[in-house]
Coordinates of C-alpha atoms in Angstrom, one line a residue:
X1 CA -9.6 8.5 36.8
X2 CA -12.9 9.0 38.0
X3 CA -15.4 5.5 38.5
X4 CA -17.9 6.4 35.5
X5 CA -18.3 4.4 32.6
X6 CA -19.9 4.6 29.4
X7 CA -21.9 1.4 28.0
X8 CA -22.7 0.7 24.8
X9 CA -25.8 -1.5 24.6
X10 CA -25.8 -4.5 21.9
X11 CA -27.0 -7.6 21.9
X12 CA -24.8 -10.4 19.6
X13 CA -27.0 -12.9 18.3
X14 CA -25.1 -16.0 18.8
X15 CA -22.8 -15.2 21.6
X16 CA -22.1 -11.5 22.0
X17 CA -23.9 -9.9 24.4
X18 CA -22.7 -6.4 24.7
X19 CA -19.8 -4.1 24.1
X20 CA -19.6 -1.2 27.2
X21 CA -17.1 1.9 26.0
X22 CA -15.0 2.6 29.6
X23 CA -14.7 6.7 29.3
X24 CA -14.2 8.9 32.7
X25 CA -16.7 11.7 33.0
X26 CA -15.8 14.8 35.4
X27 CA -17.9 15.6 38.9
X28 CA -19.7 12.2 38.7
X29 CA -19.4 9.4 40.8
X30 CA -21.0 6.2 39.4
X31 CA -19.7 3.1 40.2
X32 CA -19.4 0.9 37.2
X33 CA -21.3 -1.9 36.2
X34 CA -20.2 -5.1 37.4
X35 CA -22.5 -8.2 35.9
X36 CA -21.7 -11.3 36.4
X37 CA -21.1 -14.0 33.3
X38 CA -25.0 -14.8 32.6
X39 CA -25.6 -10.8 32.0
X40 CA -24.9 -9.2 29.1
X41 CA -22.1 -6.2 29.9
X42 CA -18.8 -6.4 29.7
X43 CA -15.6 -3.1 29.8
X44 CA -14.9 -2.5 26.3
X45 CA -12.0 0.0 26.1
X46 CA -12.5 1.6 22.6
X47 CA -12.1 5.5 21.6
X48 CA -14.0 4.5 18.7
X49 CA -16.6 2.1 17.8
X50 CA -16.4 2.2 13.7
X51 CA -19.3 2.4 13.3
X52 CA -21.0 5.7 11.7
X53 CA -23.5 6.4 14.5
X54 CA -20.8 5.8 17.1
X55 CA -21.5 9.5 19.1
X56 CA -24.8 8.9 18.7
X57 CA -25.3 5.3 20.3
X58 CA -22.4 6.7 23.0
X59 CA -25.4 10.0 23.9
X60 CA -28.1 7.8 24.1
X61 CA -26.6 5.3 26.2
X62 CA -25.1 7.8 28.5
X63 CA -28.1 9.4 29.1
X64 CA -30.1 6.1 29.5
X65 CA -26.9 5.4 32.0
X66 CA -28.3 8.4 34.2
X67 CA -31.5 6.7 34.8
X68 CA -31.9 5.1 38.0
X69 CA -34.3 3.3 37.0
X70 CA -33.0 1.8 33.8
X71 CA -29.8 1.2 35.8
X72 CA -31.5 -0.5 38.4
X73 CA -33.3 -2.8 35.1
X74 CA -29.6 -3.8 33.9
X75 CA -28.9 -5.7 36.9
X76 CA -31.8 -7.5 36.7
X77 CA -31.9 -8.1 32.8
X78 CA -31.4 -11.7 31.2
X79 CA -30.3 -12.6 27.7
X80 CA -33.4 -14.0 26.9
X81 CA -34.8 -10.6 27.4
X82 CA -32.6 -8.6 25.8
X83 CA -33.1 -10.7 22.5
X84 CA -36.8 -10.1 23.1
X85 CA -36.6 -6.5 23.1
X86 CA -37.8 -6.3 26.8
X87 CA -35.1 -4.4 28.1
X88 CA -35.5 -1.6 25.5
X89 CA -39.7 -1.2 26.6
X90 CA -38.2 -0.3 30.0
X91 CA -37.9 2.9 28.2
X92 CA -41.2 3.5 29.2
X93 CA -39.9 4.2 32.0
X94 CA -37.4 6.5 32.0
X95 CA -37.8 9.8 33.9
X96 CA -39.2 12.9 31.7
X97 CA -35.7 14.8 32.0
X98 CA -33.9 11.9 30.2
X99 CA -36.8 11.1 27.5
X100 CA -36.7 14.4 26.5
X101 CA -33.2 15.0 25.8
X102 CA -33.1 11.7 23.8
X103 CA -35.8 13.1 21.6
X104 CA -33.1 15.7 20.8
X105 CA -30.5 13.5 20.1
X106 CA -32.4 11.5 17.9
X107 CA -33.6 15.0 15.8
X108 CA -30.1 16.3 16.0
X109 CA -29.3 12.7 14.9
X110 CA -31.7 12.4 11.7
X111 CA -30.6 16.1 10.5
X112 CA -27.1 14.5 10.4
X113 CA -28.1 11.8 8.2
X114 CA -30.0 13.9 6.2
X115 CA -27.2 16.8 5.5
X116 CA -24.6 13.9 4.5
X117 CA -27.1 12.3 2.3
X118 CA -27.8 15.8 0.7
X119 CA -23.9 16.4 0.7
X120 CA -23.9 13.1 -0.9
X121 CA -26.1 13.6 -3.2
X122 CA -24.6 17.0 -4.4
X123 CA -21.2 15.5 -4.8
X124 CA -22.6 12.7 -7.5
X125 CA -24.1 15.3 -9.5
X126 CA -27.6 15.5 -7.9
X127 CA -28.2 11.8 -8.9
X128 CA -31.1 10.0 -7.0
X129 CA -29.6 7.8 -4.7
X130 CA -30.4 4.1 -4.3
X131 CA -33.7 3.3 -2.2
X132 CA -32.1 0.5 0.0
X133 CA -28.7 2.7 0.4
X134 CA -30.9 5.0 1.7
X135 CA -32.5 3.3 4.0
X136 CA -29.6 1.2 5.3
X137 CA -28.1 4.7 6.3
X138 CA -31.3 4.9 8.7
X139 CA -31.7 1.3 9.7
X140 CA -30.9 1.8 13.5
X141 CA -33.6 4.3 14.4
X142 CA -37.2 4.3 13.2
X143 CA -37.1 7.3 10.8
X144 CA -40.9 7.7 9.8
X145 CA -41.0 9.3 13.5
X146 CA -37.8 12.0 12.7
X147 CA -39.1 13.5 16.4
X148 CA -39.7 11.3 19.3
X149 CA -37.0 8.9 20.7
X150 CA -39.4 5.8 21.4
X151 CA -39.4 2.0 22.7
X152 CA -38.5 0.9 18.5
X153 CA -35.8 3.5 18.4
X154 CA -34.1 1.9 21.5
X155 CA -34.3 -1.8 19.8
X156 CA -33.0 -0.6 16.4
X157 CA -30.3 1.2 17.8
X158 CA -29.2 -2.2 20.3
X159 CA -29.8 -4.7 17.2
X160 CA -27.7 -2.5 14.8
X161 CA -25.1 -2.1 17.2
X162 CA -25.1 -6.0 17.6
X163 CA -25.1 -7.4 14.1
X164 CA -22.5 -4.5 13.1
X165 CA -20.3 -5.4 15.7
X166 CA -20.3 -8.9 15.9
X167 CA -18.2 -8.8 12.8
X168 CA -15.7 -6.6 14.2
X169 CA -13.0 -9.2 14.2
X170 CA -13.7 -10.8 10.9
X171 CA -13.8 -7.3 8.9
X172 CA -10.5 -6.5 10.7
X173 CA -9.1 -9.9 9.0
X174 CA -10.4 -9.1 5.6
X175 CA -8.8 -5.7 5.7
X176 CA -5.4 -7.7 6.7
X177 CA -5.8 -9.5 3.8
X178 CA -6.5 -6.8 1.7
X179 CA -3.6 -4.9 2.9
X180 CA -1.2 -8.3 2.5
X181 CA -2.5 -8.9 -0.8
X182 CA -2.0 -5.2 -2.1
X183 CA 1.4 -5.4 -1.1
X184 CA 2.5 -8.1 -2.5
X185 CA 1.0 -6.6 -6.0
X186 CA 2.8 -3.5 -5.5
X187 CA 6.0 -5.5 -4.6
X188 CA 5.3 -7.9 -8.0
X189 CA 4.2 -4.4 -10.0
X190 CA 7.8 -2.7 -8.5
X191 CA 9.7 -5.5 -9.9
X192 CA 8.1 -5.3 -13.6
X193 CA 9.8 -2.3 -14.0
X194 CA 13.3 -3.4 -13.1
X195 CA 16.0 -5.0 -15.3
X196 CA 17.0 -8.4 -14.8
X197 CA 20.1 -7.9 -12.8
X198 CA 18.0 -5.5 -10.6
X199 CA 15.1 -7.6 -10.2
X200 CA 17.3 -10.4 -9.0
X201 CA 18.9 -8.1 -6.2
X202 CA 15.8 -7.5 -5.0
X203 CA 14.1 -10.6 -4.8
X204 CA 17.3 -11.8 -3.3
X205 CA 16.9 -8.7 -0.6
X206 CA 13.3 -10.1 -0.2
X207 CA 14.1 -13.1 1.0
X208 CA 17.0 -11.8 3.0
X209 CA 14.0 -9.9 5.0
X210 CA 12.0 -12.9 4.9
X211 CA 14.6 -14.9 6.6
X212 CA 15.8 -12.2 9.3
X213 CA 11.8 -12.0 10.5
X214 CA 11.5 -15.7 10.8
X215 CA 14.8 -16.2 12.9
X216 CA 13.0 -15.6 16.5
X217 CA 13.3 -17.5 19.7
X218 CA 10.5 -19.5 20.0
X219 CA 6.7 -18.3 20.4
X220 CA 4.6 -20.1 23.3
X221 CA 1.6 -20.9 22.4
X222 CA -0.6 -18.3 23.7
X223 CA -2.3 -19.0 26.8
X224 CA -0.6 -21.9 28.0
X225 CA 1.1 -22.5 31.1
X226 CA 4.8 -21.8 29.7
X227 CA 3.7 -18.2 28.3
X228 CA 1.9 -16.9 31.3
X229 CA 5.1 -17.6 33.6
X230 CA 6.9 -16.0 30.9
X231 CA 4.8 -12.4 31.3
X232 CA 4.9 -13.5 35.5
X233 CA 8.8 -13.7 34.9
X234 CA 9.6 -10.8 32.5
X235 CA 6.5 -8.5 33.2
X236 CA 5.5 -9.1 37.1
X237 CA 8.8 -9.7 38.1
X238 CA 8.1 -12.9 40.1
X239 CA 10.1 -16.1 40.2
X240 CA 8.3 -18.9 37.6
X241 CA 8.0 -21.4 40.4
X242 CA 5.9 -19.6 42.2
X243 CA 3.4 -19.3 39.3
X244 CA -0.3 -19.1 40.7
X245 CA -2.8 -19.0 38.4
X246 CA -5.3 -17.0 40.7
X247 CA -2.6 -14.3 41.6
X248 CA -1.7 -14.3 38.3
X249 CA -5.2 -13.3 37.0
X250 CA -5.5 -10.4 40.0
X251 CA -2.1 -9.0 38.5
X252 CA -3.8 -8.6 35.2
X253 CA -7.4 -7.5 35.8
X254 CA -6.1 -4.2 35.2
X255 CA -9.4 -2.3 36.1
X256 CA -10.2 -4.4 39.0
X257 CA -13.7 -5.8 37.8
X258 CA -12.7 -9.7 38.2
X259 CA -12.7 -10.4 34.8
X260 CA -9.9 -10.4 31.8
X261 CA -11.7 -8.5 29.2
X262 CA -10.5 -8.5 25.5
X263 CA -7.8 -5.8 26.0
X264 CA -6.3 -7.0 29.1
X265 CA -6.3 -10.2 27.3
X266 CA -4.3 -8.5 24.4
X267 CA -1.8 -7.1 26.8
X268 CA -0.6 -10.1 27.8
X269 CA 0.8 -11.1 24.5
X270 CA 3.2 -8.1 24.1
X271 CA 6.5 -9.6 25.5
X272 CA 5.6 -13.0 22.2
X273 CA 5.3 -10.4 19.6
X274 CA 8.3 -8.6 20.6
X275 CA 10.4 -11.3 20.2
X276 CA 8.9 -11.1 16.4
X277 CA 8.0 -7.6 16.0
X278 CA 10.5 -4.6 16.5
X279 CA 9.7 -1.3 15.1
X280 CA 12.3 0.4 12.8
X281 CA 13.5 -2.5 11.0
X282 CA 12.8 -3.4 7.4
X283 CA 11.6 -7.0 8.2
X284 CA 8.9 -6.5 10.6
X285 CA 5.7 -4.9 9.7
X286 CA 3.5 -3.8 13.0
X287 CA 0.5 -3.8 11.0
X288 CA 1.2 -7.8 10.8
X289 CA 2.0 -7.6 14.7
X290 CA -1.5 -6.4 15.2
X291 CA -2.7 -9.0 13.3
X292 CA -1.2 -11.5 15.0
X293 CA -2.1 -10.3 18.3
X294 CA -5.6 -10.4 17.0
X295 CA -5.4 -14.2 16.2
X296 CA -3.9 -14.8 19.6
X297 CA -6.3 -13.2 21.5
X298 CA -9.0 -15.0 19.4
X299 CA -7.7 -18.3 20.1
X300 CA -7.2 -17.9 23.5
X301 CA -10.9 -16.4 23.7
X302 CA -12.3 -19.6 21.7
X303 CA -10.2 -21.9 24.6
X304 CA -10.8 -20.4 27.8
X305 CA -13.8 -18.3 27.5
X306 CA -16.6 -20.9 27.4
X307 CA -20.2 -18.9 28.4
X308 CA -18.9 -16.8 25.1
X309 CA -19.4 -13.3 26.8
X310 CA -15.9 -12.2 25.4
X311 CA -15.0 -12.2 28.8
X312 CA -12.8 -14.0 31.1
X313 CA -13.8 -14.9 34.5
X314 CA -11.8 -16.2 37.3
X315 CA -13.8 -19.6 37.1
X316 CA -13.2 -20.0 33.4
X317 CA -9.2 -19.2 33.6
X318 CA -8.4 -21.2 36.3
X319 CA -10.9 -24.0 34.9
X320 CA -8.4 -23.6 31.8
X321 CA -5.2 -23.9 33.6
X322 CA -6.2 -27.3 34.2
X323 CA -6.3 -28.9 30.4
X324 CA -3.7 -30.8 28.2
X325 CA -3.9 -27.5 26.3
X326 CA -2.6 -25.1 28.8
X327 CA 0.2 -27.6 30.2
X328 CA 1.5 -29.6 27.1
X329 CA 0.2 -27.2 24.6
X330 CA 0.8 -27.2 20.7
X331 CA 3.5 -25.0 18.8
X332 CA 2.1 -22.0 17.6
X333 CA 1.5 -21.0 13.8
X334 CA 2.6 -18.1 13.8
X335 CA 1.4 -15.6 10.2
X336 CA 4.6 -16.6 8.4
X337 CA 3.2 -20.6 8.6
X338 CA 0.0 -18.8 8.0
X339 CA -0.3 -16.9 5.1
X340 CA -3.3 -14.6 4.9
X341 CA -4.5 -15.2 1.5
X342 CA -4.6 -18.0 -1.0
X343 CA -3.1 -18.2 -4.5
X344 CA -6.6 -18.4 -5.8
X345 CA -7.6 -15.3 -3.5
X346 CA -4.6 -13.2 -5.0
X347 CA -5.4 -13.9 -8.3
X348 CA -9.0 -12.9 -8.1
X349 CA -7.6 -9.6 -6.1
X350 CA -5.6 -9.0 -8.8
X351 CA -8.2 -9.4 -11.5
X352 CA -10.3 -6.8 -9.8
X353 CA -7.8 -4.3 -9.4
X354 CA -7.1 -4.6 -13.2
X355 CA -11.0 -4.1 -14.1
X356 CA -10.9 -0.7 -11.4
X357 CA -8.0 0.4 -13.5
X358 CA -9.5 -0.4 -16.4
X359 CA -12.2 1.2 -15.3
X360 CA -11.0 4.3 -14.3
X361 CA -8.8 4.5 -17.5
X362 CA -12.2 4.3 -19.5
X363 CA -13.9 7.0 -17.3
X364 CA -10.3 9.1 -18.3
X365 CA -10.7 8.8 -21.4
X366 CA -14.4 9.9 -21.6
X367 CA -13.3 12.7 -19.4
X368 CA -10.8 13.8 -22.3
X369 CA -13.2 13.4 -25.1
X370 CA -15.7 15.3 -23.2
X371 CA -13.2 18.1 -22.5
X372 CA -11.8 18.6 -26.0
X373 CA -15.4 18.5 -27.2
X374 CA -16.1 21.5 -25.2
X375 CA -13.2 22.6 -26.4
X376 CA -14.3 22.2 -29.9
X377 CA -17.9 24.1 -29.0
X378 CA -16.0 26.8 -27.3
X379 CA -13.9 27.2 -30.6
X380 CA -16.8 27.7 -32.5
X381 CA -18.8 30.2 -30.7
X382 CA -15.6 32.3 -30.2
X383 CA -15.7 32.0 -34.0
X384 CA -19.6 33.2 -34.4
X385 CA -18.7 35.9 -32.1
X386 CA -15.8 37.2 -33.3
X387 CA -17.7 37.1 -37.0
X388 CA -20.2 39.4 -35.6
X389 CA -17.7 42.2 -34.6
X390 CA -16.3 42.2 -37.9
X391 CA -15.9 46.0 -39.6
X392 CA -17.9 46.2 -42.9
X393 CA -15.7 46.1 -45.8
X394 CA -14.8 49.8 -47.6
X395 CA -17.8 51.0 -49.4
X396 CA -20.3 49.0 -47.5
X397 CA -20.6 51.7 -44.8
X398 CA -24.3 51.5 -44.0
X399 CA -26.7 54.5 -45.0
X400 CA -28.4 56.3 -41.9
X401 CA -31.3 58.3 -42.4
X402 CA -30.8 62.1 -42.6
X403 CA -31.6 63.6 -39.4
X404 CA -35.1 66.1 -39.8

């Protein structure tokens, strides 16, 4: 892999300062960022942000990237001005070359938007779409200038990117719970249509998974002293006496940049979910796995990681090594202590999938009657036309006028 890296520029209002997408480019040779914990750009190893302008924030900023002066300005750029929109007026100053390709990008950007709103539009039936819908779809560029990539463009597109990925973790739990909640309905809907002496086989195969996924060795708590000489034991193939917290992080700063970013971070949880998680059997379900890796790399984030750049420096880990947490650390509640979702919270689920169906039953049924009315209209003017063909009865042959 080549040194290049991609950044995605955002700003998180409370603690998020940036999410930078690591991609290699071909024939060039930029060394990567490297900030420090007071600026505001971390290695963010995504194919994907989510979000529906992703290729178009991941142009811009690679362009920006090619600046030397805008690179030089990122090195020298607080968080105070970031969240003043300072950093984006340096635009001002970006060479000729690079202003006017992003002037492309943002036209090729807002005929985009503009053929999927059309498409959009089409598909309901040519309805007028709602105003702020509209506008939401166009909130991270300044669309009354459809031409000119300018110093407002730059903010929009850093404060979108911010406040829609600041939620990134949150919307990934809701879809958990979504997912958790809709499988339990379909398990509960499954058994409905079972007899009694097959319903009780199966809830009594349930809990036979249940019980098989719960029967585990015993999960350290993530980030404490006795599960990083677990991954120095099983994964770096040391000896767990030797444990040494600063050799330990070099092992696992992957990418060499001398901090433990979220996915490095991740990694180290494997060898705990495997002793919960194993693909191929009925009881364990990865998309729980993920989850759960998810709520361990979030707890160890909300220990260790204390400036709240979603990154982990040196200082800050070996700082953590130090407290009652690391060394006589709690047991870990794992998702199966945890439930995702309360009773109340299924309930409410529940209640809305039965108004969608009930929903889309109605919008069925006015389908129907709208179809066999047609039908009925079709009926009829087949009648009036056939009617009109009909041969005149015998005798009632019309006269024509005799020919001069």
């Amino acid at each position: 892999l080549c040194s290049s890296s991609r950044v995605i520029m955002g700003l998180l209002a409370a603690s998020l300062i940036s999410l930078l997408l690591a991609t290699c480019e071909s024939n060039v040779n930029l060394s990567p960022f490297h900030l420090h914990t007071t600026m505001w750009i971390f290695f963010f190893f995504f194919q994907d942000t989510g979000l529906h302008y992703d290729r178009y924030l991941r142009e811009v900023i690679d362009f920006l990237e090619k600046d030397q002066h805008f690179r030089e300005k990122l090195h020298n750029t607080d968080m105070e001005d970031i969240k003043q929109g300072k950093l984006a007026k340096e635009l001002d100053f970006v060479g000729h070359q690079v202003r006017t390709k992003l002037d492309e990008l943002k036209r090729q950007e807002v005929n985009r938007l503009r053929t999927l709103i059309k498409a959009k539009q089409d598909a309901e039936g040519g309805h007028e779409m709602n105003h702020k819908v509209l506008l939401k779809q166009f909130e991270y560029m300044n669309h009354m200038n459809p031409h000119t990539f300018e110093v407002e463009d730059l903010d929009k597109l850093i404060q979108s990117a911010t406040n829609d990925l600041e939620n990134y973790d949150q919307k990934r739990h809701e879809e958990f719970k979504r997912y958790e909640m809709m499988k339990e309905h379909e398990r509960k809907e499954h058994l409905k249509n079972l007899d009694e002496e097959h319903r009780k086989d199966e809830e009594q195969h349930y809990e036979e998974l249940r019980k098989k996924h719960a029967d585990h060795p015993k999960i350290n708590h993530p980030g404490s002293q006795d599960q990083l000489k677990e991954v120095w034991k099983e994964s770096d193939g040391l000896d767990p006496n030797d444990f040494d917290p600063k050799t330990f992080f070099k092992l696992h700063d992957t990418n060499g940049d001398s901090y433990i970013d979220e996915q490095e971070l991740e990694a180290l949880f494997t060898k705990e979910l495997e002793k919960m998680y194993r693909p191929n059997l009925d009881e364990d379900d990865m998309t729980e796995m993920e989850e759960e890796r998810l709520r361990m790399r979030e707890h160890v984030m909300n220990e260790v990681d204390t400036n709240k750049d979603r990154l982990v420096s040196l200082e800050e880990f070996l700082m953590s090594t130090n407290k009652k947490e690391f060394l006589e650390p709690d047991s870990w509640e794992t998702l199966e202590q945890a439930p995702a979702y309360t009773d109340e919270e299924m309930k409410l689920f529940e209640e809305q999938l039965a108004q969608e169906e009930s929903n889309l039953n109605q919008k069925n049924s006015d389908l129907q009657k709208q179809k066999e009315e047609l039908e009925r209209q079709q009926e009829k003017l087949n009648a009036q036309k056939a009617e009109l063909h009909l041969p005149l009865p015998p005798g009632h042959q019309q006269h024509l006028p005799a020919s001069s």
